[in-house]
Short mmCIF file of C-alpha atoms in Angstrom, two decimals:
data_model
loop_
_atom_site.label_atom_id
_atom_site.label_comp_id
_atom_site.label_asym_id
_atom_site.label_seq_id
_atom_site.Cartn_x
_atom_site.Cartn_y
_atom_site.Cartn_z
CA UNK W 1 -49.99 -47.14 35.52
CA UNK W 2 -50.51 -43.64 34.28
CA UNK W 3 -48.64 -42.53 37.48
CA UNK W 4 -45.61 -44.30 36.68
CA UNK W 5 -43.91 -41.15 35.02
CA UNK W 6 -44.79 -38.84 37.87
CA UNK W 7 -42.22 -39.91 40.55
CA UNK W 8 -42.40 -37.90 43.78
CA UNK W 9 -45.13 -35.58 42.17
CA UNK W 10 -47.63 -35.84 45.18
CA UNK W 11 -47.32 -35.04 48.91
CA UNK W 12 -50.67 -37.03 49.53
CA UNK W 13 -52.40 -39.87 47.72
CA UNK W 14 -55.84 -41.11 48.55
CA UNK W 15 -56.36 -44.86 47.21
CA UNK W 16 -60.10 -45.67 47.78
CA UNK W 17 -59.40 -49.30 46.59
CA UNK W 18 -62.00 -51.34 44.76
CA UNK W 19 -63.01 -54.24 47.35
CA UNK W 20 -65.32 -57.04 48.09
CA UNK W 21 -67.77 -54.49 49.47
CA UNK W 22 -68.85 -56.09 52.61
CA UNK W 23 -69.72 -52.69 53.83
CA UNK W 24 -72.37 -52.45 51.40
CA UNK W 25 -74.25 -55.76 52.63
CA UNK W 26 -76.83 -53.77 54.52
CA UNK W 27 -78.06 -51.71 51.88
CA UNK W 28 -77.25 -53.72 48.73
CA UNK W 29 -78.30 -57.37 48.44
CA UNK W 30 -76.43 -57.71 45.12
CA UNK W 31 -73.29 -57.21 47.16
CA UNK W 32 -74.06 -60.16 49.29
CA UNK W 33 -74.43 -62.58 46.20
CA UNK W 34 -71.36 -61.31 44.46
CA UNK W 35 -69.12 -62.04 47.54
CA UNK W 36 -67.05 -65.23 47.27
CA UNK W 37 -63.59 -66.08 48.51
CA UNK W 38 -62.29 -66.17 45.03
CA UNK W 39 -63.43 -62.48 44.53
CA UNK W 40 -61.80 -61.79 47.76
CA UNK W 41 -58.43 -63.01 46.42
CA UNK W 42 -59.04 -60.96 43.20
CA UNK W 43 -59.73 -57.80 45.09
CA UNK W 44 -56.52 -58.39 47.18
CA UNK W 45 -54.33 -58.85 44.16
CA UNK W 46 -55.93 -55.80 42.54
CA UNK W 47 -55.28 -53.46 45.61
CA UNK W 48 -51.59 -54.47 45.70
CA UNK W 49 -51.40 -53.82 42.06
CA UNK W 50 -52.82 -50.23 42.18
CA UNK W 51 -50.75 -49.36 45.28
CA UNK W 52 -47.54 -50.61 43.34
CA UNK W 53 -48.53 -48.26 40.43
CA UNK W 54 -49.00 -45.25 42.63
CA UNK W 55 -46.23 -45.62 45.15
CA UNK W 56 -43.40 -43.94 43.07
CA UNK W 57 -45.71 -41.07 42.50
CA UNK W 58 -45.79 -40.24 46.30
CA UNK W 59 -43.15 -37.80 47.31
CA UNK W 60 -40.44 -38.46 50.01
CA UNK W 61 -42.16 -38.12 53.40
CA UNK W 62 -45.49 -38.16 51.56
CA UNK W 63 -48.55 -39.73 52.91
CA UNK W 64 -50.78 -42.44 51.52
CA UNK W 65 -54.33 -42.72 52.71
CA UNK W 66 -55.65 -46.15 52.13
CA UNK W 67 -59.37 -47.15 52.49
CA UNK W 68 -61.88 -49.70 51.62
CA UNK W 69 -65.61 -50.38 52.39
CA UNK W 70 -64.97 -53.93 53.59
CA UNK W 71 -64.29 -55.56 56.98
CA UNK W 72 -61.93 -58.60 56.35
CA UNK W 73 -58.16 -58.03 57.40
CA UNK W 74 -57.27 -59.75 54.15
CA UNK W 75 -58.11 -56.34 52.30
CA UNK W 76 -57.41 -54.18 55.18
CA UNK W 77 -54.56 -54.98 57.70
CA UNK W 78 -52.98 -57.41 55.61
CA UNK W 79 -52.56 -54.85 52.71
CA UNK W 80 -51.29 -52.22 55.05
CA UNK W 81 -48.68 -54.85 56.37
CA UNK W 82 -47.79 -55.62 52.88
CA UNK W 83 -46.98 -52.08 52.08
CA UNK W 84 -44.68 -51.84 55.16
CA UNK W 85 -42.90 -55.00 54.22
CA UNK W 86 -42.59 -54.14 50.48
CA UNK W 87 -41.66 -50.45 50.66
CA UNK W 88 -39.65 -47.96 53.08
CA UNK W 89 -42.72 -46.65 54.92
CA UNK W 90 -44.28 -46.26 58.39
CA UNK W 91 -47.87 -46.77 59.70
CA UNK W 92 -49.09 -43.52 60.89
CA UNK W 93 -51.24 -43.06 64.05
CA UNK W 94 -54.15 -40.72 63.94
CA UNK W 95 -55.03 -39.48 67.36
CA UNK W 96 -58.52 -38.66 67.82
CA UNK W 97 -61.34 -38.69 70.63
CA UNK W 98 -64.06 -40.73 68.71
CA UNK W 99 -64.64 -43.87 70.87
CA UNK W 100 -66.86 -45.49 68.22
CA UNK W 101 -63.90 -46.09 65.88
CA UNK W 102 -62.31 -49.56 66.32
CA UNK W 103 -58.52 -49.55 65.90
CA UNK W 104 -56.51 -52.41 64.37
CA UNK W 105 -54.42 -54.43 66.63
CA UNK W 106 -51.13 -52.74 67.68
CA UNK W 107 -48.46 -52.01 66.37
CA UNK W 108 -50.61 -51.33 63.08
CA UNK W 109 -52.33 -48.24 62.88
CA UNK W 110 -55.90 -48.86 60.99
CA UNK W 111 -59.29 -47.87 61.76
CA UNK W 112 -62.58 -49.67 61.47
CA UNK W 113 -65.83 -47.79 61.14
CA UNK W 114 -68.53 -50.44 61.81
CA UNK W 115 -72.12 -49.49 61.09
CA UNK W 116 -73.47 -50.80 64.30
CA UNK W 117 -70.95 -48.36 66.07
CA UNK W 118 -70.65 -45.36 63.71
CA UNK W 119 -73.12 -43.61 61.45
CA UNK W 120 -73.12 -44.77 57.81
CA UNK W 121 -71.86 -48.07 56.33
CA UNK W 122 -68.68 -49.96 56.79
CA UNK W 123 -65.43 -48.29 56.27
CA UNK W 124 -61.59 -49.19 57.02
CA UNK W 125 -58.82 -46.60 56.48
CA UNK W 126 -55.12 -46.39 57.42
CA UNK W 127 -52.41 -43.75 56.75
CA UNK W 128 -48.79 -44.70 55.59
CA UNK W 129 -45.92 -42.43 55.42
CA UNK W 130 -43.18 -42.77 52.67
CA UNK W 131 -39.70 -42.61 54.00
CA UNK W 132 -37.58 -42.77 50.89
CA UNK W 133 -38.00 -41.92 47.14
CA UNK W 134 -36.98 -39.07 44.66
CA UNK W 135 -38.20 -35.73 44.84
CA UNK W 136 -40.16 -34.55 41.74
CA UNK W 137 -38.34 -32.86 38.92
CA UNK W 138 -39.90 -31.15 35.95
CA UNK W 139 -38.58 -32.55 32.74
CA UNK W 140 -37.81 -29.92 30.06
CA UNK W 141 -39.64 -30.76 26.77
CA UNK W 142 -37.65 -30.66 23.70
CA UNK W 143 -38.86 -28.01 21.47
CA UNK W 144 -39.48 -29.18 17.92
CA UNK W 145 -37.28 -27.54 15.30
CA UNK W 146 -38.21 -27.18 11.54
CA UNK W 147 -36.68 -29.47 9.04
CA UNK W 148 -33.66 -28.00 7.10
CA UNK W 149 -35.29 -28.67 3.74
CA UNK W 150 -38.33 -26.26 4.69
CA UNK W 151 -37.52 -22.55 4.42
CA UNK W 152 -40.10 -20.09 6.02
CA UNK W 153 -40.40 -16.50 4.91
CA UNK W 154 -38.27 -15.38 7.86
CA UNK W 155 -35.58 -17.70 6.96
CA UNK W 156 -35.59 -16.33 3.60
CA UNK W 157 -35.30 -12.66 4.60
CA UNK W 158 -32.33 -13.48 6.98
CA UNK W 159 -30.29 -14.96 4.21
CA UNK W 160 -27.35 -12.81 3.01
CA UNK W 161 -27.35 -11.42 -0.42
CA UNK W 162 -31.14 -12.25 -1.04
CA UNK W 163 -32.26 -8.80 -1.99
CA UNK W 164 -34.05 -10.25 -4.93
CA UNK W 165 -35.96 -12.77 -2.87
CA UNK W 166 -36.82 -10.04 -0.44
CA UNK W 167 -38.25 -7.86 -3.03
CA UNK W 168 -40.35 -10.83 -4.48
CA UNK W 169 -41.59 -11.67 -1.00
CA UNK W 170 -42.79 -8.16 -0.39
CA UNK W 171 -44.38 -8.05 -4.02
CA UNK W 172 -46.46 -11.05 -2.88
CA UNK W 173 -47.59 -9.36 0.22
CA UNK W 174 -48.71 -6.14 -1.72
CA UNK W 175 -50.41 -8.37 -4.28
CA UNK W 176 -52.29 -10.15 -1.63
CA UNK W 177 -53.19 -6.82 0.05
CA UNK W 178 -54.82 -5.50 -3.34
CA UNK W 179 -56.62 -8.71 -3.71
CA UNK W 180 -58.30 -8.19 -0.45
CA UNK W 181 -59.16 -4.48 -1.36
CA UNK W 182 -60.73 -5.50 -4.45
CA UNK W 183 -62.75 -8.41 -2.85
CA UNK W 184 -63.90 -5.97 -0.19
CA UNK W 185 -65.05 -3.28 -2.77
CA UNK W 186 -66.97 -6.13 -4.67
CA UNK W 187 -68.85 -7.00 -1.40
CA UNK W 188 -69.63 -3.46 -0.70
CA UNK W 189 -70.76 -2.68 -4.23
CA UNK W 190 -73.16 -5.65 -3.99
CA UNK W 191 -74.72 -4.60 -0.74
CA UNK W 192 -75.14 -1.04 -2.21
CA UNK W 193 -72.48 0.54 0.40
CA UNK W 194 -70.79 3.84 -0.87
CA UNK W 195 -67.06 3.20 -1.44
CA UNK W 196 -64.98 5.05 0.95
CA UNK W 197 -61.14 4.68 1.11
CA UNK W 198 -61.10 5.45 4.63
CA UNK W 199 -63.61 2.48 5.50
CA UNK W 200 -61.44 0.21 3.30
CA UNK W 201 -58.32 1.27 5.10
CA UNK W 202 -59.77 0.46 8.60
CA UNK W 203 -61.16 -2.80 7.47
CA UNK W 204 -57.86 -4.05 5.88
CA UNK W 205 -55.57 -2.35 8.36
CA UNK W 206 -53.04 0.49 8.09
CA UNK W 207 -50.27 -0.35 5.44
CA UNK W 208 -47.44 2.21 5.36
CA UNK W 209 -46.06 2.78 1.78
CA UNK W 210 -49.10 1.22 0.11
CA UNK W 211 -51.74 3.29 -1.50
CA UNK W 212 -55.35 2.93 -2.27
CA UNK W 213 -56.70 3.27 -5.79
#
């Protein structure tokens, strides 16, 4: 559901959906003991929910690649058919020369990779193209504005007829500058470093119109 606010943002989305894991039976005995028809139904519901959540994030004309590591049609072909009947979409044919890949029944374009025919464990995949939708647009963030009751130094200096406030503001800056110089002198004195106006000037930065004492 984190994708619901990103309508049309992606040209391609891969959903490697959580499934019943029938393709793992050969190498994981735990996958066999966890399999059940109830778990199968739960996986189908979860897959449809995930696809519904990400569908709006797919751009018009974009491609959704759906894959599982299971064999049964309920989590594979049936899910692709559900997408086609629920949304405005088309099943995309992937042309290839690999005879070991087992295609789904026509007219649906799905592809099974069975472990006794291809290298690796069981895999299913299909590609769906989105026909409708809304192109992605970047939303402009509203810039936070200071509260009217809060007056920053820049606001004070811009006010008309506030020469007294300006003078006080600059007095504060000069006072802070001198405090910094005094602190620096105390540190240098404690470390036995000879005093140098030039060193102090470099340390605190140039300040036109402000003398060093």
